[in-house]
Short mmCIF file of C-alpha atoms and ligand atoms in Angstrom, two decimals:
data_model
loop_
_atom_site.label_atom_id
_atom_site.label_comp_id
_atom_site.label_asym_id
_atom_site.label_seq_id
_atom_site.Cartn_x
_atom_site.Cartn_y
_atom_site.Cartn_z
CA UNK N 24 37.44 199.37 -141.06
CA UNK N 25 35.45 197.26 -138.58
CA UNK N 26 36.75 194.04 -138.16
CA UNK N 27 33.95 190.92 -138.49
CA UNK N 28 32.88 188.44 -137.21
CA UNK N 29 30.18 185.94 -137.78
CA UNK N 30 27.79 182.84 -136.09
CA UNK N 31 27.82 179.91 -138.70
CA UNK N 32 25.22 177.40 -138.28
CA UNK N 33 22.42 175.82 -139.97
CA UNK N 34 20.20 176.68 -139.02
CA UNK N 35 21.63 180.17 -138.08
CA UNK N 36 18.11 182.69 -138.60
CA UNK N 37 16.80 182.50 -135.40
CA UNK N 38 20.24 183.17 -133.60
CA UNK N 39 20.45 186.02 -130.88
CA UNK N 40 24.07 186.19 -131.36
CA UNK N 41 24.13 189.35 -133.69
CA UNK N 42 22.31 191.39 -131.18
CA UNK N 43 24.11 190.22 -128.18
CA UNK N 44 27.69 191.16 -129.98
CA UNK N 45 26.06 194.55 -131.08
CA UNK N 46 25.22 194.81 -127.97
CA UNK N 47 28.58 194.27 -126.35
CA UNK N 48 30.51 196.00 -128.88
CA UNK N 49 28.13 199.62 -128.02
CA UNK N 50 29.11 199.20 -124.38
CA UNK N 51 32.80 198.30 -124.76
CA UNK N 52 33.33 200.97 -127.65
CA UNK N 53 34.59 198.20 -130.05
CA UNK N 54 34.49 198.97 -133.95
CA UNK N 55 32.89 195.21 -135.03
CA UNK N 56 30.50 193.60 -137.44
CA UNK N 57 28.61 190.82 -136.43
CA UNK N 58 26.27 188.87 -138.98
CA UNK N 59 24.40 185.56 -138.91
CA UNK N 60 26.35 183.07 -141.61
CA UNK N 61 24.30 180.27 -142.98
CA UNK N 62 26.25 177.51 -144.25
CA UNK N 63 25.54 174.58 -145.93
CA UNK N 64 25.15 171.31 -144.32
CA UNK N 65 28.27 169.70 -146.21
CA UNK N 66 30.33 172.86 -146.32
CA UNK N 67 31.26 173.69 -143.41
CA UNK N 68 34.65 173.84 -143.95
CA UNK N 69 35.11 175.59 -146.82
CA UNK N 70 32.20 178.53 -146.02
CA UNK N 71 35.26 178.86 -142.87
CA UNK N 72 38.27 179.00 -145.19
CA UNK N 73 36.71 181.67 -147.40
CA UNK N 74 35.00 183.61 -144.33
CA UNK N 75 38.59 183.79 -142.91
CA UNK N 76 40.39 184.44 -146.36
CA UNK N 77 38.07 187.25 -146.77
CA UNK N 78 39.50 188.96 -143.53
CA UNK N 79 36.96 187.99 -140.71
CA UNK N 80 38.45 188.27 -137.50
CA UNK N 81 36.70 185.03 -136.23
CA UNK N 82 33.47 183.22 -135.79
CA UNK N 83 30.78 181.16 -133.34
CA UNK N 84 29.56 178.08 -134.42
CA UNK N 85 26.46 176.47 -133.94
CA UNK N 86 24.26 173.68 -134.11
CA UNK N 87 25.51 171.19 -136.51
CA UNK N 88 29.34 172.46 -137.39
CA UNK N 89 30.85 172.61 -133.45
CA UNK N 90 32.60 168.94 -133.67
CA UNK N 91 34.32 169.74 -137.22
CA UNK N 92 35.12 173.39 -135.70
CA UNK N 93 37.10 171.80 -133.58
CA UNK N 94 38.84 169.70 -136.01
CA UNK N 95 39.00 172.03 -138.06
CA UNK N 96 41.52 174.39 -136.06
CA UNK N 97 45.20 174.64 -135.24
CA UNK N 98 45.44 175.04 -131.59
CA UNK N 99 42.61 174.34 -128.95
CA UNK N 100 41.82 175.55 -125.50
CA UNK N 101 42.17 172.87 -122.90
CA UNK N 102 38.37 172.92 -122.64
CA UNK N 103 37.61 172.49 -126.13
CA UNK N 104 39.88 169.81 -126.35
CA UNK N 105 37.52 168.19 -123.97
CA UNK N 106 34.48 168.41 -124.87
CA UNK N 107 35.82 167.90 -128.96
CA UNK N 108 33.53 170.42 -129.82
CA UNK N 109 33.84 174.42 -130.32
CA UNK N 110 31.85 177.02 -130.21
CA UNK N 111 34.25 180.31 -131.32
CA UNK N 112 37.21 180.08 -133.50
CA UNK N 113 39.96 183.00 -133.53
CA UNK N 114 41.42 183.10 -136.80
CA UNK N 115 45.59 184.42 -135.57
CA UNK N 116 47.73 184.99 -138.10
CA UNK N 117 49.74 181.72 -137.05
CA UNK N 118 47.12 179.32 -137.20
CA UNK N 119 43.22 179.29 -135.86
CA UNK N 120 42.34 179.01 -132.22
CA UNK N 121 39.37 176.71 -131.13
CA UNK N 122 38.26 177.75 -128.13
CA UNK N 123 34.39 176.00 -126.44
CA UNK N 124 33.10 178.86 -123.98
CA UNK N 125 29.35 177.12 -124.08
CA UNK N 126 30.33 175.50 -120.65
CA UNK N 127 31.83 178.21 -118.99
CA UNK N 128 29.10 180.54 -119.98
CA UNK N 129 26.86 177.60 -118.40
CA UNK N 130 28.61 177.63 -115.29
CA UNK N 131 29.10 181.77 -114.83
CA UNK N 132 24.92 181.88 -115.22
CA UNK N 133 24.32 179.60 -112.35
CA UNK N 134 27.24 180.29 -110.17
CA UNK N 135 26.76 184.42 -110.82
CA UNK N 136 23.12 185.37 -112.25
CA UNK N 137 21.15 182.42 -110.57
CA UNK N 138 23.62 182.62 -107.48
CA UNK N 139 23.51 179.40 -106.89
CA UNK N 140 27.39 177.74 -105.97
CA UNK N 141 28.47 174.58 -107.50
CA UNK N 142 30.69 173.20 -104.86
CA UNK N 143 29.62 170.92 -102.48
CA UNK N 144 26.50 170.47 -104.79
CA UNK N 145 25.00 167.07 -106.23
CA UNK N 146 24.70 167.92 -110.05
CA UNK N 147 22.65 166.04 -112.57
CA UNK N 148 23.64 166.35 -116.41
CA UNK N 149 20.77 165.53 -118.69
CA UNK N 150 22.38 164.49 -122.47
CA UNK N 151 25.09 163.84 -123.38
CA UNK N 152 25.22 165.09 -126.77
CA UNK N 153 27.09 168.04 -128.35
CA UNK N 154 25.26 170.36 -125.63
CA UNK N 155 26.65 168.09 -122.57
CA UNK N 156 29.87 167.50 -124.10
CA UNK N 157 30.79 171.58 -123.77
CA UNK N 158 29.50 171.61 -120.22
CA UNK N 159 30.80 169.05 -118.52
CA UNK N 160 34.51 169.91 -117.96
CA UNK N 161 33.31 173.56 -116.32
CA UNK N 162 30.64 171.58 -114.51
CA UNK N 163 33.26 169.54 -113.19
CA UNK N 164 35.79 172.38 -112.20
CA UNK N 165 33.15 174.24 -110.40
CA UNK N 166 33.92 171.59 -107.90
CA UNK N 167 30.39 169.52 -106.85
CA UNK N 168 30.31 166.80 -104.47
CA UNK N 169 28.65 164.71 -107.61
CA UNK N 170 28.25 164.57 -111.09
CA UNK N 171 25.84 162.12 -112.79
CA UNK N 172 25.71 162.44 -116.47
CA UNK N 173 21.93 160.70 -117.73
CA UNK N 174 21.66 160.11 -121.43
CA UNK N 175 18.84 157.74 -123.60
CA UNK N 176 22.07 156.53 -124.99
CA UNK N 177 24.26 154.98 -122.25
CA UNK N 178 27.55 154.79 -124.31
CA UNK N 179 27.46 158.25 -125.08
CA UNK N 180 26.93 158.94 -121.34
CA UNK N 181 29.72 156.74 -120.37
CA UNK N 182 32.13 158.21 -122.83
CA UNK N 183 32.13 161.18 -122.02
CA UNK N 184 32.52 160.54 -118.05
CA UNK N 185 35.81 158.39 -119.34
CA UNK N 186 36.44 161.15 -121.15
CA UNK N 187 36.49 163.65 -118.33
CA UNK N 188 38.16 160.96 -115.45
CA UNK N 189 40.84 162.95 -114.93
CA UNK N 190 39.29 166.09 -115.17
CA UNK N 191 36.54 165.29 -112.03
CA UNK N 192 38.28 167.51 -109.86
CA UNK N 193 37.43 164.57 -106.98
CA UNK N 194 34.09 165.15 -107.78
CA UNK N 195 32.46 161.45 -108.05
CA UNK N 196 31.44 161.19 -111.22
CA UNK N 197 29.22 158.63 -113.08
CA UNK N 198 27.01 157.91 -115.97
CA UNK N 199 23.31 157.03 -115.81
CA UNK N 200 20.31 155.43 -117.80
CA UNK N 201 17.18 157.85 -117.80
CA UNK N 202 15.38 155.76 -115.84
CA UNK N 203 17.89 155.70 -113.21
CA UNK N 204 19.33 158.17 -112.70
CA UNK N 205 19.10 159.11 -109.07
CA UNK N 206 16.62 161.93 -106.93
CA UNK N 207 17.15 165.08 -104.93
CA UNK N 208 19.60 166.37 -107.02
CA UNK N 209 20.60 170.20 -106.24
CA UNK N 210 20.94 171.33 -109.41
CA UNK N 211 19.69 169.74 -112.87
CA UNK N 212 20.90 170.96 -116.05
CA UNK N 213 18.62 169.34 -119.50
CA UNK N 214 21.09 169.41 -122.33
CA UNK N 215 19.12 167.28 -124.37
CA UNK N 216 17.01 167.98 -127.84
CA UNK N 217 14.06 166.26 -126.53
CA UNK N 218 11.63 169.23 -126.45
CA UNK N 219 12.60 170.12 -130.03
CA UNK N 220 11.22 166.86 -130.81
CA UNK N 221 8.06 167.01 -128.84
CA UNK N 222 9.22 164.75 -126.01
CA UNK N 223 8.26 165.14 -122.23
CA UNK N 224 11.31 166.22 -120.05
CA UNK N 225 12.89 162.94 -120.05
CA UNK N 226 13.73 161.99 -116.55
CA UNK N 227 11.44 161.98 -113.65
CA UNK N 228 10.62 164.77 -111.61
CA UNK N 229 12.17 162.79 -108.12
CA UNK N 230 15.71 164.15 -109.44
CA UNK N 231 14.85 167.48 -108.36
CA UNK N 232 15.72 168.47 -104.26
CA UNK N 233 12.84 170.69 -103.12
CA UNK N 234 14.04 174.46 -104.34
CA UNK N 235 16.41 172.66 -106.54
CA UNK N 236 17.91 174.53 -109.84
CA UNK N 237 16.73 173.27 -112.98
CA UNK N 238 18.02 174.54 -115.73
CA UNK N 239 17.36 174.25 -119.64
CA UNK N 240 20.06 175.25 -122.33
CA UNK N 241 17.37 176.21 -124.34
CA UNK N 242 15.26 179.26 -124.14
CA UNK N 243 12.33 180.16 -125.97
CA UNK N 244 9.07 178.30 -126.98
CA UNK N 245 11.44 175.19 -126.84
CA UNK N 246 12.37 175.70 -123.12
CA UNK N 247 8.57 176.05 -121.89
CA UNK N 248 8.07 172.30 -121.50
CA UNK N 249 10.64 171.94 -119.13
CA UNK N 250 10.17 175.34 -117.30
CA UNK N 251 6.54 174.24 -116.68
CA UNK N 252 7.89 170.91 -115.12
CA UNK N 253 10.28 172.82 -113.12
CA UNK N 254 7.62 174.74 -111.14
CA UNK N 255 4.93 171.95 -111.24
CA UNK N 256 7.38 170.21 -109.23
CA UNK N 257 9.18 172.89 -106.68
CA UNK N 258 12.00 173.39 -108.47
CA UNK N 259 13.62 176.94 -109.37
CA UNK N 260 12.84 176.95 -113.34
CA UNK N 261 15.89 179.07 -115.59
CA UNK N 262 15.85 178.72 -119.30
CA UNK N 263 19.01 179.28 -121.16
CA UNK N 264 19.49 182.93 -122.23
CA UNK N 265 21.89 183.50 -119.84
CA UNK N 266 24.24 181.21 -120.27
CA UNK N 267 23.95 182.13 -124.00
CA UNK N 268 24.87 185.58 -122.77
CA UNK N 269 26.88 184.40 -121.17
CA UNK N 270 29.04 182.17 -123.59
CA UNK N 271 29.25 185.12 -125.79
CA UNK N 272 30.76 187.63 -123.49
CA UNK N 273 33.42 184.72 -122.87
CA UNK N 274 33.99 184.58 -126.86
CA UNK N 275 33.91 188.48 -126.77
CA UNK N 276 36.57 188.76 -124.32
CA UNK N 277 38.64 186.13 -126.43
CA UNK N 278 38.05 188.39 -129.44
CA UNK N 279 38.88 191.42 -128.10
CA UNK N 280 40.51 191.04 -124.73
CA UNK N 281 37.87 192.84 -122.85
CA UNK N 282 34.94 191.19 -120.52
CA UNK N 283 31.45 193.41 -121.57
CA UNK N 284 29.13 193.33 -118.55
CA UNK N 285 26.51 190.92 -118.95
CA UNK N 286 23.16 191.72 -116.90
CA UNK N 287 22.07 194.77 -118.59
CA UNK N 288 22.66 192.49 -122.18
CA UNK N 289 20.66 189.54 -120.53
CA UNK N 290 17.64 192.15 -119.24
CA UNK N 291 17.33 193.68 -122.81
CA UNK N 292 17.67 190.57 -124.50
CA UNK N 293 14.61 188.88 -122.45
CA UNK N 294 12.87 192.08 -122.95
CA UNK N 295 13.47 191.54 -126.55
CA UNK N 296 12.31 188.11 -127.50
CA UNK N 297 9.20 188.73 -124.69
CA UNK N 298 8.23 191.34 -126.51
CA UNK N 299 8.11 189.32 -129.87
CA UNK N 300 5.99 186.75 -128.54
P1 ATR P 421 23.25 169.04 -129.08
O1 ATR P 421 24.40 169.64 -129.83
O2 ATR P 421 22.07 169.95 -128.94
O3 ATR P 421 23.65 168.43 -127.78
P2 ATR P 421 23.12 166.40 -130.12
O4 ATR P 421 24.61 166.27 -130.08
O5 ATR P 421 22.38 165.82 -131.27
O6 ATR P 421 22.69 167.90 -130.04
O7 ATR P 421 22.56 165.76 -128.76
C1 ATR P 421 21.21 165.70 -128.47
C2 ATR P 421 21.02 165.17 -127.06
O8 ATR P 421 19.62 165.13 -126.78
C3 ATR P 421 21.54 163.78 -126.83
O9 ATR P 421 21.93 163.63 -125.50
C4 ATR P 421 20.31 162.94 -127.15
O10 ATR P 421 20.32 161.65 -126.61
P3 ATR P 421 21.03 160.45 -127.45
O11 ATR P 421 22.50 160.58 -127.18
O12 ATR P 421 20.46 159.24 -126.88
O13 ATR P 421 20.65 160.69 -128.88
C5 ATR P 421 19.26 163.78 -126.47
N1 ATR P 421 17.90 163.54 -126.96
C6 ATR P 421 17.39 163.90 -128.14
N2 ATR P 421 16.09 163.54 -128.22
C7 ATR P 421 15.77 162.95 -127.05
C8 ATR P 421 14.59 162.39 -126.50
N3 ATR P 421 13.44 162.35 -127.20
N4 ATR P 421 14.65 161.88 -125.26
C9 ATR P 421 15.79 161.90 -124.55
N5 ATR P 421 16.95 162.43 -125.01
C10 ATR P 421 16.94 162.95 -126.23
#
């Protein structure tokens, strides 16, 4: 039989996963069932404990569950462990693996499909939520010259950066109001919700270098807003299908031990949701 695997979240419906996994699975010859798992707000852990009793191989998680995925494991990868958050769980025989690939995936779509290197590079992270959490150790061992981390919340922001002190890598490394948050950045990731609320990109537009990256971790209808502002303002727009592409050939390879090649996934998945428009 095929083994399975699932994405829990709640919401889960609109989640690409299932086709990117299908995707992957056709190209690597793997026998696997990938399905969307909704799960109720204030059962997170128990929709887990049956999914895995019931012989599932292992699971994403997404948006609210990736904090008690984390707790909710064994062992953890030195990177989940970091950003207390996970986005795939392994479910060994001798106890479940958290493992957070969301950063890694974040980093491999800049550094590989927007071919733009990290090192050397003044970074700004935008949130400093869930989203932020999971990228800012990866950010961090890409090796830039500077990290600021700019959140509407500043103990958040400065949490996490104590957090991730010994993980800097010597890059300097600092947290930031909004407001305040520095200009001519090379690279700009937004890992906030403030589009899904409406909200103008919340920093201002002197953070961007001229041709700097600026990157949204959402994709969609949701990452148009900041897209726009990217090119209003000279910067290189990318929205955030790749690194979701990219997270889940990092969770694949966990899974199965094999790395699925991304780009042709990435072109067919844009084709996809452009096409539903
Ligand atoms: P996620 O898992 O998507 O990161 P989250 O943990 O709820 O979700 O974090 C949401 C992020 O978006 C946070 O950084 C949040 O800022 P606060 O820490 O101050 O809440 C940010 N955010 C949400 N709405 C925002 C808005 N209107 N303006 C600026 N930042 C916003």
């Amino acid at each position: 039989m095929e083994d399975r695997y699932v994405v829990a979240g709640n919401p889960v419906e609109h989640s690409q996963s299932p086709f990117i996994h299908a995707a992957f699975a056709a190209q690597t010859g793997q026998a696997l069932r990938y399905e969307r798992l909704l799960v109720p707000l204030d059962g997170f852990a128990d929709a887990i404990r049956a999914l895995a009793a019931g012989g599932a191989k292992g699971c994403n998680i997404t948006t609210p569950f990736k904090g008690q995925a984390f707790h909710l494991a064994a062992r953890a990868a030195p990177r989940a462990a970091l950003a207390e958050a996970a986005n795939v769980l392994r479910f060994d025989a001798d106890g479940w693996l958290a493992d957070n690939t969301d950063g890694a995936g974040l980093v491999a779509d800049i550094e590989r499909n927007a071919d733009v290197g990290l090192a050397g590079r003044r970074v700004l992270l935008v949130g400093a939520g869930g989203a932020g959490a999971g990228a800012l150790g990866p950010l961090l061992a890409a090796r830039p010259a500077e990290l600021v981390v700019a959140n509407r919340t500043a103990a958040s922001a400065e949490a996490l950066v104590r957090r991730h002190a010994a993980a800097a890598h010597g890059a300097e490394l600092r947290a930031a109001p909004l407001d305040a948050c520095g200009s001519g950045y090379d690279v700009v990731v937004n890992a906030t919700a403030a589009s899904l609320q409406g909200a103008d990109v919340p920093v201002s537009p002197r953070v961007l270098a001229p041709g700097a990256l600026a990157l949204d971790m959402m994709y969609g209808p949701a990452a148009r807003g900041f897209l726009d502002w990217a090119a209003r303002h000279g910067a290189r727009g990318r929205d955030g299908l790749g690194m979701l592409v990219e997270q889940a050939a990092a969770a694949f390879e966990l899974w199965r031990g094999m790395r699925p090649e991304t780009a042709p996934v990435l072109a067919a998945l844009r084709a996809r949701l452009d096409g539903a428009r």
